């Protein structure tokens, strides 16, 4: 993974530390679908011109309700209540088409751009 261009990094709270976040089976199935669809669409290919899509399974994103929570960088878009079906839609619409799905967004935390 050395010196690769990255288009997006997806962080999924899939093994929640807090039971208020989501049930573990929904987290597990969402994570499983995220892994499989990235593979199916060849988005983890290091030779992808737009850059590789990274994924990380996390224990907590400090939201802890309405999960599973999916955070997409560099966009700073937070999705709530994801599921295997929503993961699919998010990958097609947000990652491939560049159109976030507003109805499922729970927060936006854009990164401040430097002027240099
Ligand atoms: S346990 Fe999922 S965001 Fe905290």
Coordinates of N, CA and C and ligand atoms in Angstrom, one line a residue:
X1 N 0.8 -1.2 0.0 CA 0.0 0.0 0.0 C 0.8 1.3 0.0
X2 N 2.1 1.1 -0.4 CA 3.0 2.2 -0.3 C 2.7 3.2 -1.5
X3 N 2.6 4.5 -1.1 CA 2.5 5.6 -2.1 C 1.4 5.4 -3.1
X4 N 0.2 5.0 -2.6 CA -0.9 4.8 -3.5 C -1.8 6.0 -3.4
X5 N -2.5 6.3 -4.5 CA -3.5 7.4 -4.5 C -4.8 6.8 -3.9
X6 N -5.4 7.5 -3.0 CA -6.6 7.1 -2.3 C -7.7 8.0 -2.7
X7 N -8.8 7.4 -3.2 CA -10.0 8.3 -3.5 C -10.9 8.5 -2.3
X8 N -11.1 7.5 -1.5 CA -12.0 7.6 -0.3 C -11.5 6.6 0.7
X9 N -11.8 7.0 2.0 CA -11.6 6.0 3.1 C -12.9 5.9 3.8
X10 N -13.4 4.7 3.9 CA -14.7 4.4 4.5 C -14.5 3.8 5.9
X11 N -15.0 4.4 6.9 CA -14.9 3.8 8.3 C -16.3 3.4 8.7
X12 N -16.4 2.2 9.1 CA -17.7 1.6 9.5 C -17.7 1.2 10.9
X13 N -18.6 1.7 11.7 CA -18.7 1.2 13.1 C -19.6 0.0 13.0
X14 N -18.9 -1.2 12.9 CA -19.6 -2.4 12.6 C -19.6 -3.4 13.7
X15 N -18.7 -3.1 14.7 CA -18.7 -4.0 15.9 C -18.8 -3.0 17.1
X16 N -20.0 -2.5 17.3 CA -20.2 -1.4 18.2 C -19.8 -1.7 19.6
X17 N -19.2 -0.8 20.2 CA -18.8 -0.9 21.7 C -20.1 -0.7 22.5
X18 N -21.0 0.1 22.0 CA -22.2 0.4 22.8 C -23.4 -0.2 22.1
X19 N -24.2 -0.8 22.9 CA -25.4 -1.5 22.3 C -26.4 -0.5 21.8
X20 N -26.3 0.7 22.2 CA -27.2 1.8 21.7 C -27.0 2.1 20.3
X21 N -25.8 1.7 19.7 CA -25.4 2.1 18.4 C -26.2 1.3 17.3
X22 N -26.1 0.0 17.4 CA -26.8 -0.9 16.4 C -26.6 -2.3 16.9
X23 N -27.5 -3.2 16.3 CA -27.3 -4.6 16.7 C -26.1 -5.2 15.9
X24 N -25.4 -6.1 16.6 CA -24.2 -6.6 16.0 C -24.4 -7.3 14.7
X25 N -25.5 -7.9 14.5 CA -25.7 -8.7 13.3 C -25.8 -7.7 12.1
X26 N -26.5 -6.6 12.3 CA -26.6 -5.6 11.2 C -25.2 -5.0 10.9
X27 N -24.4 -4.8 12.0 CA -23.1 -4.3 11.8 C -22.2 -5.3 11.0
X28 N -22.3 -6.5 11.4 CA -21.5 -7.6 10.7 C -22.0 -7.7 9.3
X29 N -23.3 -7.8 9.0 CA -23.7 -8.0 7.6 C -23.4 -6.7 6.7
X30 N -23.4 -5.6 7.3 CA -23.0 -4.3 6.6 C -21.6 -4.4 6.2
X31 N -20.7 -4.8 7.2 CA -19.3 -4.9 6.9 C -19.0 -5.9 5.9
X32 N -19.7 -7.0 5.9 CA -19.5 -8.1 5.0 C -19.8 -7.6 3.5
X33 N -20.9 -6.8 3.5 CA -21.4 -6.3 2.1 C -20.4 -5.2 1.7
X34 N -19.9 -4.4 2.6 CA -18.9 -3.4 2.2 C -17.7 -4.0 1.6
X35 N -17.2 -5.1 2.2 CA -16.0 -5.8 1.7 C -16.3 -6.4 0.3
X36 N -17.5 -7.0 0.2 CA -17.7 -7.7 -1.0 C -18.0 -6.8 -2.2
X37 N -18.7 -5.7 -2.0 CA -19.0 -4.8 -3.1 C -17.8 -4.1 -3.6
X38 N -16.9 -3.7 -2.6 CA -15.6 -3.1 -3.1 C -14.8 -4.0 -4.0
X39 N -14.9 -5.3 -3.6 CA -14.2 -6.3 -4.4 C -14.8 -6.5 -5.7
X40 N -16.2 -6.6 -5.7 CA -16.9 -6.8 -7.0 C -16.7 -5.7 -8.0
X41 N -16.6 -4.5 -7.5 CA -16.5 -3.3 -8.4 C -15.0 -2.9 -8.6
X42 N -14.1 -3.7 -8.1 CA -12.7 -3.6 -8.3 C -12.2 -2.2 -7.7
X43 N -12.8 -1.8 -6.7 CA -12.5 -0.4 -6.1 C -11.3 -0.5 -5.2
X44 N -10.8 -1.7 -4.9 CA -9.6 -1.8 -4.1 C -8.3 -2.1 -5.0
X45 N -8.5 -1.9 -6.2 CA -7.4 -2.1 -7.2 C -6.5 -0.9 -7.1
X46 N -5.2 -1.2 -6.8 CA -4.2 -0.1 -6.6 C -4.0 0.6 -8.0
X47 N -4.4 0.0 -9.1 CA -4.2 0.7 -10.4 C -5.4 1.5 -10.8
X48 N -6.4 1.6 -10.0 CA -7.6 2.3 -10.3 C -7.2 3.8 -10.5
X49 N -7.5 4.4 -11.7 CA -7.1 5.7 -12.0 C -7.6 6.8 -11.0
X50 N -8.8 6.6 -10.5 CA -9.3 7.5 -9.5 C -8.7 7.4 -8.1
X51 N -8.0 6.3 -7.9 CA -7.5 6.0 -6.6 C -8.2 4.8 -5.9
X52 N -7.5 4.2 -5.0 CA -8.1 3.1 -4.3 C -9.1 3.5 -3.2
X53 N -10.1 2.7 -3.0 CA -11.1 2.9 -1.9 C -10.6 2.1 -0.7
X54 N -10.3 2.7 0.4 CA -9.9 2.0 1.6 C -11.1 1.8 2.5
X55 N -11.1 0.8 3.3 CA -12.2 0.5 4.3 C -11.5 0.1 5.6
X56 N -12.2 0.5 6.7 CA -11.7 0.2 8.0 C -13.0 -0.1 8.9
X57 N -12.9 -1.2 9.6 CA -14.0 -1.5 10.6 C -13.5 -1.0 11.9
X58 N -14.4 -0.2 12.5 CA -14.0 0.4 13.8 C -15.1 0.1 14.9
X59 N -14.7 0.2 16.1 CA -15.5 -0.1 17.2 C -16.4 1.1 17.7
X60 N -16.1 2.3 17.3 CA -16.9 3.4 17.8 C -16.4 4.6 17.0
X61 N -17.4 5.4 16.5 CA -17.2 6.7 15.8 C -17.7 7.8 16.7
X62 N -18.0 7.5 17.9 CA -18.5 8.5 18.9 C -19.9 9.1 18.5
X63 N -20.7 8.4 17.9 CA -22.1 8.7 17.6 C -22.9 7.9 18.5
X64 N -22.8 6.6 18.4 CA -23.3 5.6 19.4 C -24.9 5.6 19.4
X65 N -25.5 6.0 18.3 CA -26.9 5.7 18.1 C -27.2 5.8 16.7
X66 N -28.3 5.3 16.3 CA -28.7 5.2 14.8 C -27.7 4.6 13.9
X67 N -26.9 3.6 14.4 CA -25.9 3.0 13.7 C -26.5 1.8 12.9
X68 N -25.7 1.1 12.2 CA -24.3 1.3 12.0 C -24.0 2.6 11.3
X69 N -22.9 3.2 11.7 CA -22.5 4.5 11.2 C -21.4 4.3 10.2
X70 N -21.5 5.0 9.0 CA -20.5 5.0 8.0 C -20.0 6.4 7.8
X71 N -18.7 6.6 7.9 CA -18.0 7.9 7.7 C -17.2 7.8 6.5
X72 N -17.4 8.7 5.6 CA -16.6 8.7 4.3 C -15.7 9.9 4.3
X73 N -14.4 9.7 4.2 CA -13.4 10.7 4.0 C -12.9 10.7 2.5
X74 N -12.5 11.7 1.9 CA -12.3 13.1 2.5 C -13.5 13.9 2.6
X75 N -14.7 13.4 2.2 CA -15.9 14.2 2.1 C -16.4 14.6 3.5
X76 N -16.1 13.9 4.5 CA -16.7 14.2 5.9 C -18.2 14.0 5.9
X77 N -18.6 13.0 5.2 CA -20.0 12.6 5.2 C -20.3 11.4 6.1
X78 N -21.3 11.6 7.0 CA -21.6 10.6 8.0 C -23.0 10.0 7.7
X79 N -23.1 8.7 7.4 CA -24.4 8.1 7.2 C -24.8 7.3 8.4
X80 N -26.1 7.3 8.7 CA -26.6 6.6 9.8 C -27.5 5.4 9.3
X81 N -27.7 4.5 10.2 CA -28.6 3.3 9.9 C -28.2 2.6 8.6
X82 N -26.9 2.4 8.4 CA -26.6 1.7 7.2 C -27.0 0.2 7.3
X83 N -27.0 -0.4 6.2 CA -27.4 -1.8 6.1 C -26.7 -2.3 4.8
X84 N -26.7 -3.6 4.6 CA -26.1 -4.1 3.4 C -26.7 -3.4 2.1
X85 N -28.0 -3.2 2.1 CA -28.6 -2.6 0.9 C -28.2 -1.1 0.8
X86 N -28.2 -0.4 1.9 CA -27.7 1.0 1.9 C -26.3 1.1 1.5
X87 N -25.5 0.2 2.0 CA -24.0 0.2 1.6 C -23.9 0.1 0.1
X88 N -24.7 -0.7 -0.5 CA -24.6 -0.9 -2.0 C -25.0 0.5 -2.6
X89 N -26.1 1.1 -2.2 CA -26.6 2.3 -2.8 C -25.5 3.4 -2.6
X90 N -24.9 3.5 -1.4 CA -23.9 4.5 -1.1 C -22.7 4.3 -2.0
X91 N -22.3 3.1 -2.2 CA -21.1 2.9 -3.1 C -21.4 3.4 -4.5
X92 N -22.6 3.0 -5.0 CA -22.9 3.4 -6.4 C -23.1 4.9 -6.5
X93 N -24.0 5.5 -5.6 CA -24.3 6.9 -5.8 C -23.2 7.8 -5.3
X94 N -22.7 7.6 -4.1 CA -21.7 8.5 -3.5 C -20.3 8.3 -4.1
X95 N -19.9 7.1 -4.0 CA -18.5 6.8 -4.4 C -18.3 6.8 -5.9
X96 N -19.2 6.1 -6.6 CA -19.0 6.1 -8.1 C -19.5 7.3 -8.8
X97 N -20.7 7.8 -8.4 CA -21.3 8.9 -9.1 C -21.0 10.3 -8.5
X98 N -20.5 10.2 -7.3 CA -20.1 11.5 -6.6 C -21.3 12.2 -6.0
X99 N -22.4 11.5 -5.8 CA -23.7 12.2 -5.3 C -24.1 11.5 -4.0
X100 N -23.8 12.2 -2.9 CA -24.2 11.7 -1.6 C -25.7 11.6 -1.5
X101 N -26.1 10.6 -0.7 CA -27.6 10.3 -0.5 C -28.0 11.1 0.7
X102 N -28.6 12.3 0.5 CA -28.9 13.2 1.5 C -29.8 12.7 2.6
X103 N -30.8 11.8 2.2 CA -31.8 11.3 3.2 C -31.1 10.5 4.3
X104 N -29.9 10.0 4.0 CA -29.3 9.1 5.0 C -28.2 9.7 5.8
X105 N -27.9 11.0 5.4 CA -26.7 11.7 6.0 C -27.2 12.2 7.4
X106 N -26.3 11.9 8.4 CA -26.7 12.4 9.8 C -25.7 13.6 10.2
X107 N -24.6 13.8 9.5 CA -23.7 14.8 9.8 C -22.7 15.1 8.7
X108 N -22.2 16.3 8.6 CA -21.1 16.6 7.7 C -20.0 17.3 8.4
X109 N -18.8 16.8 8.2 CA -17.6 17.4 8.8 C -16.5 17.6 7.8
X110 N -16.7 18.6 6.9 CA -15.7 18.7 5.9 C -14.3 19.1 6.4
X111 N -13.3 18.7 5.7 CA -11.9 19.1 6.1 C -11.6 20.5 5.6
X112 N -11.1 21.3 6.4 CA -10.7 22.6 6.0 C -9.5 22.5 5.0
X113 N -9.7 23.2 3.8 CA -8.7 23.2 2.8 C -7.7 24.3 3.1
X114 N -6.4 24.0 2.9 CA -5.4 25.0 3.1 C -5.3 25.8 1.9
X115 N -4.8 27.1 2.0 CA -4.7 28.0 0.9 C -3.4 27.9 0.1
X116 N -2.5 26.9 0.6 CA -1.2 26.8 0.0 C -1.3 25.9 -1.2
Ligands
LIG1 S1 -20.6 2.3 19.1 FE1 -21.0 2.9 17.0 S2 -20.5 5.0 17.0 FE2 -20.1 4.5 19.0

